[in-house]
Coordinates of C-alpha atoms in Angstrom, one line a residue:
M102 CA -63.7 -9.7 56.1
S103 CA -65.7 -7.4 58.4
R104 CA -66.8 -4.1 57.2
L105 CA -65.1 -0.9 58.3
E106 CA -67.6 1.7 59.4
A107 CA -66.7 5.3 58.4
K108 CA -65.7 7.5 61.4
K109 CA -68.5 9.9 62.4
P110 CA -67.7 13.6 63.0
P111 CA -68.1 14.9 66.5
L112 CA -71.5 16.5 67.4
F113 CA -71.3 20.2 68.3
I114 CA -74.1 21.5 70.5
S115 CA -74.0 25.3 70.8
E116 CA -75.6 27.2 73.7
P117 CA -76.6 24.0 75.6
L118 CA -78.6 25.8 78.3
T119 CA -81.0 27.0 75.7
R120 CA -81.9 23.4 74.7
D121 CA -85.3 22.1 76.0
A122 CA -83.8 18.7 76.7
V123 CA -81.2 20.2 79.1
S124 CA -83.7 22.5 80.8
Q125 CA -86.1 19.6 81.3
S126 CA -83.4 17.3 82.7
L127 CA -82.2 20.1 85.0
S128 CA -85.7 20.6 86.2
V129 CA -86.3 16.9 86.9
L130 CA -83.0 16.6 88.8
S131 CA -83.8 19.7 90.8
G132 CA -87.2 18.2 91.7
I133 CA -85.7 14.9 92.8
L134 CA -83.2 16.7 95.0
K135 CA -85.6 19.2 96.5
S136 CA -88.2 16.5 97.4
S137 CA -85.4 14.5 99.2
Y138 CA -84.3 17.5 101.4
G139 CA -84.6 17.7 105.1
P140 CA -86.1 15.6 107.9
A141 CA -89.5 15.3 106.0
G142 CA -87.8 14.6 102.7
R143 CA -89.4 11.9 100.5
L144 CA -87.4 8.7 100.0
K145 CA -86.2 7.5 96.6
Q146 CA -85.9 3.9 95.6
L147 CA -83.2 3.3 93.1
H148 CA -82.5 0.1 91.1
N149 CA -80.9 -0.7 87.8
G150 CA -83.9 -2.3 86.2
V151 CA -82.2 -5.7 85.5
G152 CA -82.0 -6.9 89.1
G153 CA -79.4 -6.3 91.7
C154 CA -79.7 -4.5 95.0
V155 CA -82.3 -1.8 95.6
C156 CA -81.3 1.4 97.4
T157 CA -83.8 3.4 99.4
T158 CA -82.4 6.7 100.4
S159 CA -82.6 10.5 100.5
Q160 CA -78.9 11.1 100.7
S161 CA -77.1 13.0 97.9
S162 CA -74.1 10.6 97.8
A163 CA -76.4 7.6 97.2
L164 CA -78.8 9.4 94.9
L165 CA -76.0 10.8 92.6
G166 CA -74.1 7.6 92.8
H167 CA -77.0 5.5 91.6
L168 CA -78.6 7.8 89.1
S169 CA -77.6 7.3 85.5
I170 CA -77.1 10.9 84.1
S171 CA -76.5 11.2 80.4
Q172 CA -76.7 15.0 79.9
P173 CA -73.1 16.4 80.0
V174 CA -74.2 19.6 81.8
L175 CA -75.8 17.5 84.6
R176 CA -72.8 15.3 84.8
V177 CA -70.6 18.4 85.6
L178 CA -73.1 19.3 88.3
A179 CA -73.2 15.8 89.8
A180 CA -69.4 15.5 89.7
S181 CA -68.9 18.7 91.6
V182 CA -71.4 17.7 94.3
R183 CA -69.9 14.3 94.7
N184 CA -66.4 15.8 95.0
H185 CA -67.7 18.2 97.7
V186 CA -69.3 15.3 99.6
S187 CA -66.1 13.2 99.3
R188 CA -64.3 16.0 101.2
F189 CA -66.9 17.1 103.7
S190 CA -69.5 14.3 103.8
D191 CA -72.3 16.8 104.6
C192 CA -74.5 19.4 102.8
G193 CA -74.6 17.5 99.4
L194 CA -78.3 18.2 98.8
F195 CA -77.9 21.8 99.9
T196 CA -75.1 22.2 97.4
A197 CA -76.9 20.6 94.5
I198 CA -80.3 22.4 95.1
L199 CA -78.5 25.7 95.4
C200 CA -76.5 25.1 92.2
C201 CA -79.7 24.3 90.3
G202 CA -81.3 27.4 91.7
F203 CA -78.4 29.6 90.6
I204 CA -78.6 28.2 87.1
K205 CA -82.3 28.6 86.8
N206 CA -82.5 32.2 88.3
F207 CA -79.4 33.5 86.5
R208 CA -80.5 32.1 83.1
S209 CA -83.8 34.0 83.3
L210 CA -82.0 37.4 83.7
N211 CA -81.6 39.6 80.7
V212 CA -77.9 40.1 81.7
A213 CA -74.8 38.7 79.9
P214 CA -73.4 35.6 81.5
F215 CA -70.0 37.2 81.8
T216 CA -71.5 40.0 83.8
V217 CA -73.6 37.6 85.9
I218 CA -70.5 35.6 86.8
K219 CA -68.6 38.7 88.0
I220 CA -71.5 40.0 90.1
S221 CA -72.2 36.6 91.6
K222 CA -68.6 36.2 92.6
H223 CA -68.8 39.6 94.4
L224 CA -72.0 38.5 96.2
L225 CA -70.3 35.3 97.2
S226 CA -67.4 37.2 98.7
L227 CA -70.0 39.3 100.7
C228 CA -71.5 36.1 102.0
M229 CA -68.2 34.6 103.0
E230 CA -67.0 37.8 104.7
H231 CA -70.3 37.9 106.7
L232 CA -70.1 34.2 107.7
K233 CA -66.6 34.5 108.9
S234 CA -67.1 37.7 110.9
E235 CA -67.9 37.8 114.6
A236 CA -71.0 39.9 113.8
C237 CA -72.6 37.1 111.8
G238 CA -76.1 36.4 113.2
C239 CA -76.4 32.8 111.9
R240 CA -73.2 31.5 113.3
V241 CA -72.7 29.6 116.6
S242 CA -69.5 29.1 118.4
V243 CA -68.9 25.4 119.4
D244 CA -67.6 25.0 122.9
F245 CA -66.1 21.5 123.3
S246 CA -66.4 21.8 127.1
N247 CA -70.2 21.9 126.6
V248 CA -71.6 18.7 125.1
E249 CA -75.0 20.3 124.3
T250 CA -73.9 22.1 121.2
L251 CA -72.1 19.0 119.9
A252 CA -75.2 17.0 120.6
C253 CA -77.4 19.4 118.6
L254 CA -75.0 19.1 115.7
V255 CA -75.1 15.3 115.7
R256 CA -78.8 15.2 116.3
S257 CA -79.5 17.5 113.4
I258 CA -77.6 15.1 111.1
L259 CA -79.3 12.0 112.4
T260 CA -82.8 13.4 112.0
S261 CA -82.2 14.8 108.5
K262 CA -82.4 11.3 106.9
P263 CA -85.8 9.7 107.3
A264 CA -84.7 6.4 105.7
C265 CA -82.9 5.6 109.0
M266 CA -86.4 5.2 110.5
L267 CA -85.4 6.5 114.0
N268 CA -87.7 7.5 116.8
K269 CA -86.8 10.2 119.3
T270 CA -85.5 7.7 121.9
E271 CA -83.3 6.1 119.2
V272 CA -82.0 9.5 118.0
D273 CA -81.0 10.4 121.6
H274 CA -79.3 7.0 122.1
L275 CA -77.3 7.2 118.9
T276 CA -76.4 10.9 119.5
S277 CA -74.8 9.9 122.8
L278 CA -73.0 6.9 121.2
V279 CA -71.6 9.0 118.3
L280 CA -70.3 11.6 120.7
K281 CA -68.8 9.0 123.0
A282 CA -67.1 7.3 120.0
F283 CA -65.8 10.7 118.8
I284 CA -64.4 11.5 122.3
F285 CA -62.6 8.1 122.3
T286 CA -60.8 9.1 119.0
V287 CA -59.4 12.3 120.6
P288 CA -55.8 11.6 121.8
C289 CA -55.3 11.9 125.5
R290 CA -51.8 13.3 125.1
V291 CA -51.6 16.7 123.3
E292 CA -48.9 16.7 120.7
T293 CA -47.6 19.2 118.2
N294 CA -49.2 17.3 115.3
A295 CA -52.0 15.5 117.0
V296 CA -54.0 13.2 114.8
L297 CA -57.6 12.1 115.5
G298 CA -58.2 8.3 115.8
K299 CA -60.9 6.3 114.0
C300 CA -64.3 4.8 114.8
V301 CA -64.8 1.4 113.2
I302 CA -68.4 0.5 112.5
I303 CA -69.4 -3.1 113.2
P304 CA -72.6 -4.2 111.4
V305 CA -75.4 -6.0 113.3
K306 CA -78.5 -6.1 111.2
G307 CA -81.9 -7.2 112.3
R308 CA -81.6 -5.9 115.9
R309 CA -83.1 -2.9 117.6
V310 CA -81.2 0.5 117.3
G311 CA -81.2 0.6 121.1
D312 CA -78.9 -2.4 121.2
S313 CA -76.1 -0.3 119.5
A314 CA -73.1 0.3 121.7
V315 CA -69.6 1.8 121.7
F316 CA -66.4 0.0 122.9
P317 CA -62.9 1.5 123.3
G318 CA -60.5 -0.5 121.2
L319 CA -61.4 -2.8 118.4
L320 CA -63.9 -5.7 118.0
L321 CA -62.8 -8.6 115.8
E322 CA -65.3 -11.1 114.7
A323 CA -64.1 -14.5 116.0
P324 CA -66.8 -17.3 115.5
E325 CA -64.4 -19.9 117.1
I326 CA -64.2 -18.0 120.4
Q327 CA -66.2 -19.8 123.2
L328 CA -68.1 -17.3 125.4
G329 CA -67.8 -17.6 129.1
K330 CA -64.5 -19.4 128.8
P331 CA -61.5 -17.4 130.2
L332 CA -58.9 -16.4 127.5
A333 CA -55.6 -18.0 128.3
V334 CA -53.3 -15.5 126.6
K335 CA -49.5 -15.3 126.9
R336 CA -48.3 -12.0 128.4
T337 CA -44.9 -10.3 128.6
G338 CA -43.1 -9.6 131.8
S339 CA -44.8 -6.1 131.9
N340 CA -48.2 -7.8 131.8
M341 CA -48.9 -6.6 128.3
I342 CA -50.0 -8.8 125.3
K343 CA -47.6 -8.8 122.4
V344 CA -49.3 -8.6 119.0
A345 CA -48.2 -9.8 115.6
L346 CA -50.2 -8.6 112.5
F347 CA -49.9 -10.5 109.2
S348 CA -51.1 -9.0 105.9
V349 CA -49.9 -12.0 103.9
S350 CA -51.8 -15.3 103.5
M351 CA -50.8 -18.0 106.0
S352 CA -52.9 -20.7 104.4
G353 CA -49.9 -22.6 103.0
D354 CA -50.9 -22.1 99.3
G355 CA -48.4 -19.3 98.7
F356 CA -47.4 -20.7 95.2
N357 CA -49.4 -19.1 92.4
P358 CA -49.1 -20.9 89.0
E359 CA -49.8 -17.6 87.2
E360 CA -46.5 -16.1 88.5
G361 CA -44.3 -18.6 86.6
T362 CA -42.8 -22.1 86.8
V363 CA -41.1 -23.4 89.9
A364 CA -38.6 -26.3 89.6
V365 CA -39.0 -28.8 92.4
H366 CA -36.6 -31.6 93.2
H367 CA -37.9 -35.2 93.1
G368 CA -39.6 -36.2 96.4
I369 CA -40.1 -32.6 97.6
S370 CA -43.7 -31.5 98.4
L371 CA -44.5 -27.8 98.0
E372 CA -47.4 -28.2 100.5
V373 CA -45.2 -29.8 103.1
S374 CA -42.5 -27.2 102.5
E375 CA -44.9 -24.3 103.0
L376 CA -46.4 -25.9 106.1
N377 CA -42.9 -26.4 107.6
Q378 CA -42.1 -22.7 106.9
L379 CA -45.4 -21.7 108.6
L380 CA -44.7 -23.8 111.7
S381 CA -41.2 -22.3 111.8
V382 CA -42.8 -18.8 111.9
G383 CA -45.2 -20.1 114.6
K384 CA -42.2 -21.3 116.7
Q385 CA -40.5 -17.9 116.4
L386 CA -43.7 -16.2 117.5
V387 CA -43.9 -18.4 120.6
E388 CA -40.2 -17.8 121.4
D389 CA -40.8 -14.0 121.0
E390 CA -43.6 -14.2 123.6
V391 CA -46.3 -13.1 121.2
G392 CA -49.8 -13.5 122.7
L393 CA -52.1 -12.6 119.8
V394 CA -51.6 -13.2 116.1
V395 CA -54.1 -11.5 113.7
C396 CA -54.0 -12.5 110.0
Q397 CA -55.8 -10.4 107.4
K398 CA -56.3 -13.5 105.2
V399 CA -56.6 -17.3 105.9
M400 CA -54.4 -19.2 108.4
H401 CA -53.5 -22.8 108.1
P402 CA -55.4 -25.0 110.6
S403 CA -52.2 -26.8 111.7
L404 CA -50.5 -23.4 112.4
K405 CA -53.6 -22.2 114.3
Q406 CA -53.6 -25.3 116.4
Y407 CA -49.9 -25.1 117.2
L408 CA -50.2 -21.5 118.3
Q409 CA -53.2 -22.2 120.5
E410 CA -51.4 -25.2 122.1
N411 CA -48.6 -22.8 123.1
G412 CA -50.9 -20.1 124.6
V413 CA -51.1 -17.9 121.5
L414 CA -54.5 -16.7 120.4
A415 CA -54.9 -16.8 116.6
V416 CA -57.5 -14.9 114.6
D417 CA -57.7 -15.1 110.8
R418 CA -59.8 -13.6 108.0
A419 CA -59.7 -10.2 109.8
G420 CA -60.1 -8.4 106.5
L421 CA -58.4 -5.3 105.0
S422 CA -60.6 -2.7 106.7
V423 CA -59.3 -3.4 110.2
M424 CA -55.6 -3.6 109.3
E425 CA -54.9 0.2 109.5
P426 CA -56.8 0.9 112.8
L427 CA -55.4 -2.3 114.3
G428 CA -51.8 -1.4 113.4
R429 CA -52.3 2.1 114.7
M430 CA -53.9 1.0 117.9
T431 CA -51.3 -1.7 118.8
G432 CA -48.2 0.0 117.2
S433 CA -47.5 -3.2 115.2
Q434 CA -46.2 -3.2 111.6
P435 CA -48.1 -5.5 109.2
I436 CA -45.9 -8.4 108.3
A437 CA -46.0 -9.0 104.5
S438 CA -43.7 -12.1 104.4
I439 CA -43.5 -15.4 106.3
H440 CA -39.8 -15.7 105.6
S441 CA -38.6 -12.8 107.8
L442 CA -39.8 -11.6 111.1
S443 CA -38.3 -8.5 112.8
P444 CA -38.7 -7.9 116.6
G445 CA -39.6 -4.3 115.8
C446 CA -42.8 -5.3 113.9
Y447 CA -44.7 -6.4 117.1
G448 CA -47.2 -4.2 118.9
T449 CA -48.8 -4.4 122.3
L450 CA -52.3 -4.6 123.9
K451 CA -53.4 -3.9 127.4
D452 CA -56.1 -6.7 127.6
L453 CA -58.4 -9.0 125.7
C454 CA -62.0 -10.1 126.4
T455 CA -65.0 -11.5 124.5
E456 CA -68.3 -9.8 123.6
S457 CA -71.4 -11.1 121.9
F458 CA -74.1 -9.4 119.8
A459 CA -77.0 -11.3 118.4
S460 CA -75.4 -14.5 117.0
K461 CA -72.0 -12.9 116.5
H462 CA -69.0 -13.4 118.8
F463 CA -66.2 -10.9 119.0
L464 CA -62.8 -10.6 120.4
H465 CA -62.5 -7.2 122.2
L466 CA -58.9 -5.8 121.8
I467 CA -58.3 -3.2 124.6
P468 CA -55.3 -0.8 124.0
E469 CA -53.3 1.1 126.5
D470 CA -54.3 4.5 125.0
T471 CA -57.6 4.6 123.2
V472 CA -57.8 6.5 119.9
I473 CA -59.5 3.6 118.1
C474 CA -63.0 2.6 119.1
S475 CA -65.8 0.3 117.7
L476 CA -69.4 1.3 117.2
V477 CA -71.6 -1.7 117.1
L478 CA -74.4 -0.3 114.9
C479 CA -77.8 -2.1 114.9
N480 CA -80.9 -1.5 112.9
R481 CA -84.0 -3.5 112.0
S482 CA -83.5 -3.8 108.2
E483 CA -80.6 -3.9 105.8
T484 CA -81.9 -0.8 104.0
A485 CA -82.2 1.3 107.2
W486 CA -78.9 0.0 108.4
D487 CA -77.1 1.1 105.2
E488 CA -78.6 4.6 105.5
L489 CA -77.8 4.8 109.2
K490 CA -74.1 3.8 108.6
R491 CA -73.7 6.6 106.1
V492 CA -75.3 9.1 108.5
C493 CA -73.1 8.0 111.4
E494 CA -70.0 8.3 109.2
T495 CA -71.1 11.8 108.2
A496 CA -71.6 12.8 111.9
E497 CA -68.1 11.6 112.8
H498 CA -66.6 13.5 109.9
V499 CA -68.5 16.7 110.8
L500 CA -67.3 16.5 114.4
Q501 CA -63.7 16.1 113.1
L502 CA -64.2 19.2 110.8
T503 CA -65.6 21.1 113.8
V504 CA -62.5 20.4 115.8
K505 CA -60.5 22.2 113.1
E506 CA -63.0 25.1 113.0
P507 CA -65.2 25.2 116.1
L508 CA -68.2 26.9 114.5
A509 CA -71.6 25.8 113.3
L510 CA -74.4 27.4 111.3
L511 CA -78.0 27.6 112.2
G512 CA -80.1 25.0 110.3
G513 CA -83.8 24.7 109.4
G514 CA -83.4 27.1 106.5
C515 CA -82.5 30.0 108.8
T516 CA -79.0 30.5 107.5
E517 CA -80.2 30.7 103.9
T518 CA -83.0 33.2 104.6
H519 CA -80.6 35.2 106.9
L520 CA -78.0 35.4 104.2
A521 CA -80.6 36.4 101.6
S522 CA -81.8 39.2 103.8
Y523 CA -78.2 40.3 104.5
I524 CA -77.4 40.4 100.7
R525 CA -80.5 42.5 100.0
Y526 CA -79.5 44.9 102.7
K527 CA -75.8 45.0 101.6
S528 CA -76.5 45.3 97.9
S529 CA -78.8 48.3 98.4
S530 CA -76.1 50.3 100.1
L531 CA -73.0 49.7 97.9
P532 CA -70.9 52.7 96.7
A533 CA -70.9 53.6 93.0
S534 CA -67.2 52.5 92.8
T535 CA -68.3 48.9 93.3
F536 CA -70.4 48.9 90.1
K537 CA -67.5 50.7 88.2
D538 CA -65.0 48.0 89.4
L539 CA -67.4 45.3 88.3
D540 CA -68.1 47.0 85.0
C541 CA -71.9 46.8 85.5
S542 CA -74.8 49.0 86.2
Q543 CA -76.6 49.2 89.5
T544 CA -79.7 47.7 87.9
Q545 CA -77.8 44.7 86.7
Y546 CA -76.2 44.2 90.1
Q547 CA -79.7 44.4 91.8
L548 CA -81.1 41.8 89.3
V549 CA -78.3 39.3 89.9
A550 CA -78.4 39.9 93.7
E551 CA -82.2 39.2 93.7
G552 CA -81.6 36.0 91.7
F553 CA -78.9 35.1 94.2
C554 CA -81.3 35.7 97.1
H555 CA -84.1 33.7 95.5
S556 CA -81.7 30.8 95.0
L557 CA -80.8 30.8 98.7
E558 CA -84.5 31.1 99.7
S559 CA -85.4 28.2 97.4
V560 CA -83.2 25.9 99.5
A561 CA -85.2 26.9 102.6
R562 CA -88.5 26.4 100.7
S563 CA -87.3 22.9 99.8
L564 CA -87.7 21.9 103.5
S565 CA -91.5 22.2 103.1
H566 CA -93.0 19.0 101.7
D567 CA -96.6 19.0 103.1
G568 CA -97.9 22.3 101.9
E569 CA -96.6 24.4 104.8
E570 CA -96.4 28.2 104.3
I571 CA -92.9 29.6 105.0
L572 CA -92.4 33.0 106.5
T573 CA -89.3 35.0 107.2
D574 CA -89.2 37.6 110.0
M575 CA -88.0 41.2 109.3
V576 CA -85.7 41.3 112.4
Y577 CA -83.5 38.3 112.3
G578 CA -84.2 37.0 108.8
H579 CA -85.0 33.5 110.0
S580 CA -87.5 31.0 108.4
W581 CA -90.7 30.0 110.1
F582 CA -93.0 27.2 109.1
V583 CA -96.8 27.6 109.2
P584 CA -98.6 24.2 109.3
S585 CA -100.7 23.5 106.2
G586 CA -104.4 24.0 106.7
S587 CA -103.9 26.6 109.4
P588 CA -106.8 29.2 109.8
C589 CA -106.3 32.8 108.7
V590 CA -105.2 34.9 111.7
S591 CA -104.3 38.5 112.2
K592 CA -101.1 37.6 114.0
W593 CA -98.7 35.0 112.6
S594 CA -97.2 34.5 116.0
D595 CA -100.5 32.7 117.0
L596 CA -99.5 29.9 114.5
V597 CA -95.7 29.6 114.8
S598 CA -93.8 28.9 118.0
R599 CA -90.1 28.7 117.0
C600 CA -88.1 29.5 113.9
G601 CA -86.6 26.7 111.8
C602 CA -83.4 26.5 113.8
G603 CA -85.0 26.8 117.2
V604 CA -83.2 29.9 118.4
N605 CA -86.0 32.5 118.3
D606 CA -89.6 32.1 119.5
S607 CA -92.7 34.1 118.5
T608 CA -93.1 35.9 121.8
E609 CA -91.1 38.8 120.5
D610 CA -93.0 41.4 118.5
L611 CA -91.9 40.5 114.9
S612 CA -93.0 41.6 111.5
W613 CA -93.3 38.9 108.8
R614 CA -93.4 38.3 105.0
F615 CA -94.0 35.2 102.9
L616 CA -90.7 33.7 101.7
Q617 CA -91.9 33.7 98.1
G618 CA -92.3 37.5 98.0
Q619 CA -89.8 40.3 97.7
S620 CA -88.3 42.2 100.7
D621 CA -88.4 46.0 100.7
S622 CA -87.0 46.4 104.2
P623 CA -84.3 43.8 104.6
V624 CA -82.9 42.3 107.7
I625 CA -80.4 44.4 109.6
Q626 CA -80.1 42.9 113.0
G627 CA -78.5 39.5 113.7
C628 CA -79.9 36.7 115.7
P629 CA -78.4 35.9 119.2
K630 CA -75.0 34.4 118.9
E631 CA -75.1 32.1 121.9
P632 CA -78.2 30.1 122.6
S633 CA -79.5 29.9 126.1
A634 CA -79.4 26.6 128.0
E635 CA -83.2 26.3 127.6
V636 CA -82.9 26.6 123.9
A637 CA -79.9 24.4 123.3
D638 CA -81.8 21.1 123.2
L639 CA -84.0 22.4 120.4
L640 CA -81.3 23.8 118.2
T641 CA -80.9 22.6 114.6
L642 CA -77.3 23.1 113.4
D643 CA -75.3 22.6 110.2
C644 CA -71.6 22.0 109.8
F645 CA -69.9 25.3 109.2
A646 CA -67.0 24.1 107.0
A647 CA -69.3 21.9 104.9
K648 CA -72.0 24.6 104.3
C649 CA -69.4 27.3 103.5
S650 CA -67.8 24.9 100.9
G651 CA -71.2 24.0 99.6
L652 CA -72.1 27.6 99.0
Q653 CA -68.8 28.1 97.1
V654 CA -69.0 24.9 95.1
A655 CA -72.7 25.6 94.1
L656 CA -71.9 29.1 92.7
E657 CA -68.6 28.1 91.0
T658 CA -70.3 25.1 89.3
A659 CA -73.3 27.2 88.3
N660 CA -71.0 29.8 86.8
L661 CA -69.0 27.2 85.0
I662 CA -72.2 25.8 83.4
L663 CA -73.6 29.3 82.6
D664 CA -70.3 30.0 80.8
L665 CA -70.6 26.9 78.5
S666 CA -71.0 27.9 74.9
Y667 CA -70.4 24.5 73.2
I668 CA -70.6 20.8 74.1
I669 CA -68.6 18.6 71.8
E670 CA -69.6 14.9 71.8
D671 CA -67.7 12.1 70.1
Q672 CA -70.2 10.0 68.1
N673 CA -67.9 7.0 67.6

């Protein structure tokens, strides 16, 4: 008889943020995230230590997804960031670094956590009001009739991840492809509840990035297709190709012994019976003038041959990922049974042709109205391709978010330093009634506001990885990077040409301060709202919706962690 071990009582940890282990873990995580941030971020190689795939990345979703985090406090932080990324795809590192900064700076204050939380929420409301006002100097309106601003937004995302290993020519090529793919997904006909389409990414690894291309419609891998040979496909009277889409297996092995026992009469073969049923389905498809049959799973060779002999093109093993876009593109309803076919389940295509990339052969399905497109994405190595795929998906999602809210924020650290300058200015001129409503003193408010500003500025400082000095100007509140090893000069404008986002240049007479210092005369003026045509190509932009959400998530998560008084762990 095995021994029964006595149940252990739960472990109570009071004031977890005062524990050295938690502080050290938070500091290590913050260091990992900061060193990964921006176009010059350092790559991280993640593996589980017992074999398996190795991930080389600087993306927050991959970092937090592969890191094994044991501290409950850090698990809360990581879960919040991952949830933000699942909704917005962008600004994950910004959110995580800012959250770590809030926790670090607010903990060091000699102010009660409850008071810190109230004041920080008020500071967040000031930031959000400013970002959503027309007078905001770090906000850019996105005009969809001008592709330059959209190109800046996509280019900023592509260049932010060095593991993609892209040169300038490749960045420009992919920027145009991502924009083209996005335009394909916008419906031509404006409806009351218009829904954007989808871009399906087709992997081609081991090829140059410049070989990547976009196609309207869908590419289905079809190794059996012979290139150069014209496709003899049956068409309807209106010269369209009727499509049938099967989500059920058509291999003829539909009987599963695990589902129960089947009684079979003597002399009856289940295999023959299944094949006869499949051929009966094929006959009906031919009679219904279907020209293309796509099966998600395996199709019996005899059925495939029968269909081809009757002018019906058959593609099997299409996979689950293409079923939804294929059904949407053709208007067909996936058929889940081979025992009943309804005429209303068929869809239509405008045309079919073949394409080839590397050693792969594809069937190109061309619809009447294009809201689905295929991006054939190439890169030299599997690691670089995986990172590039995530980046292209992020860019597509950011463009979709920008359609809903046609705004962008200035990147390169300029939004963070501008907001910090704005908060310093705003907090210095609040009426006494504000402190009374928040039940705090003006000194407490100023302390929390300074911690809030330092946290924002720490995100901008995280963009420096090679010892650059970072300045902020006293007019627009933008960040400026001074190359490491630069000589001492009397005028900083001799060393810097443009600010981090690219809007302002150093020709204007500006006063400066080091970003690490304190600001006595905060930023009052805003930066130009609309960049000129000459500046547009150099602009670095961030997604408005993602960054606003990241700011809110970072503060809410930090406040939640600051408010923790106990952690209770089950020891059994």
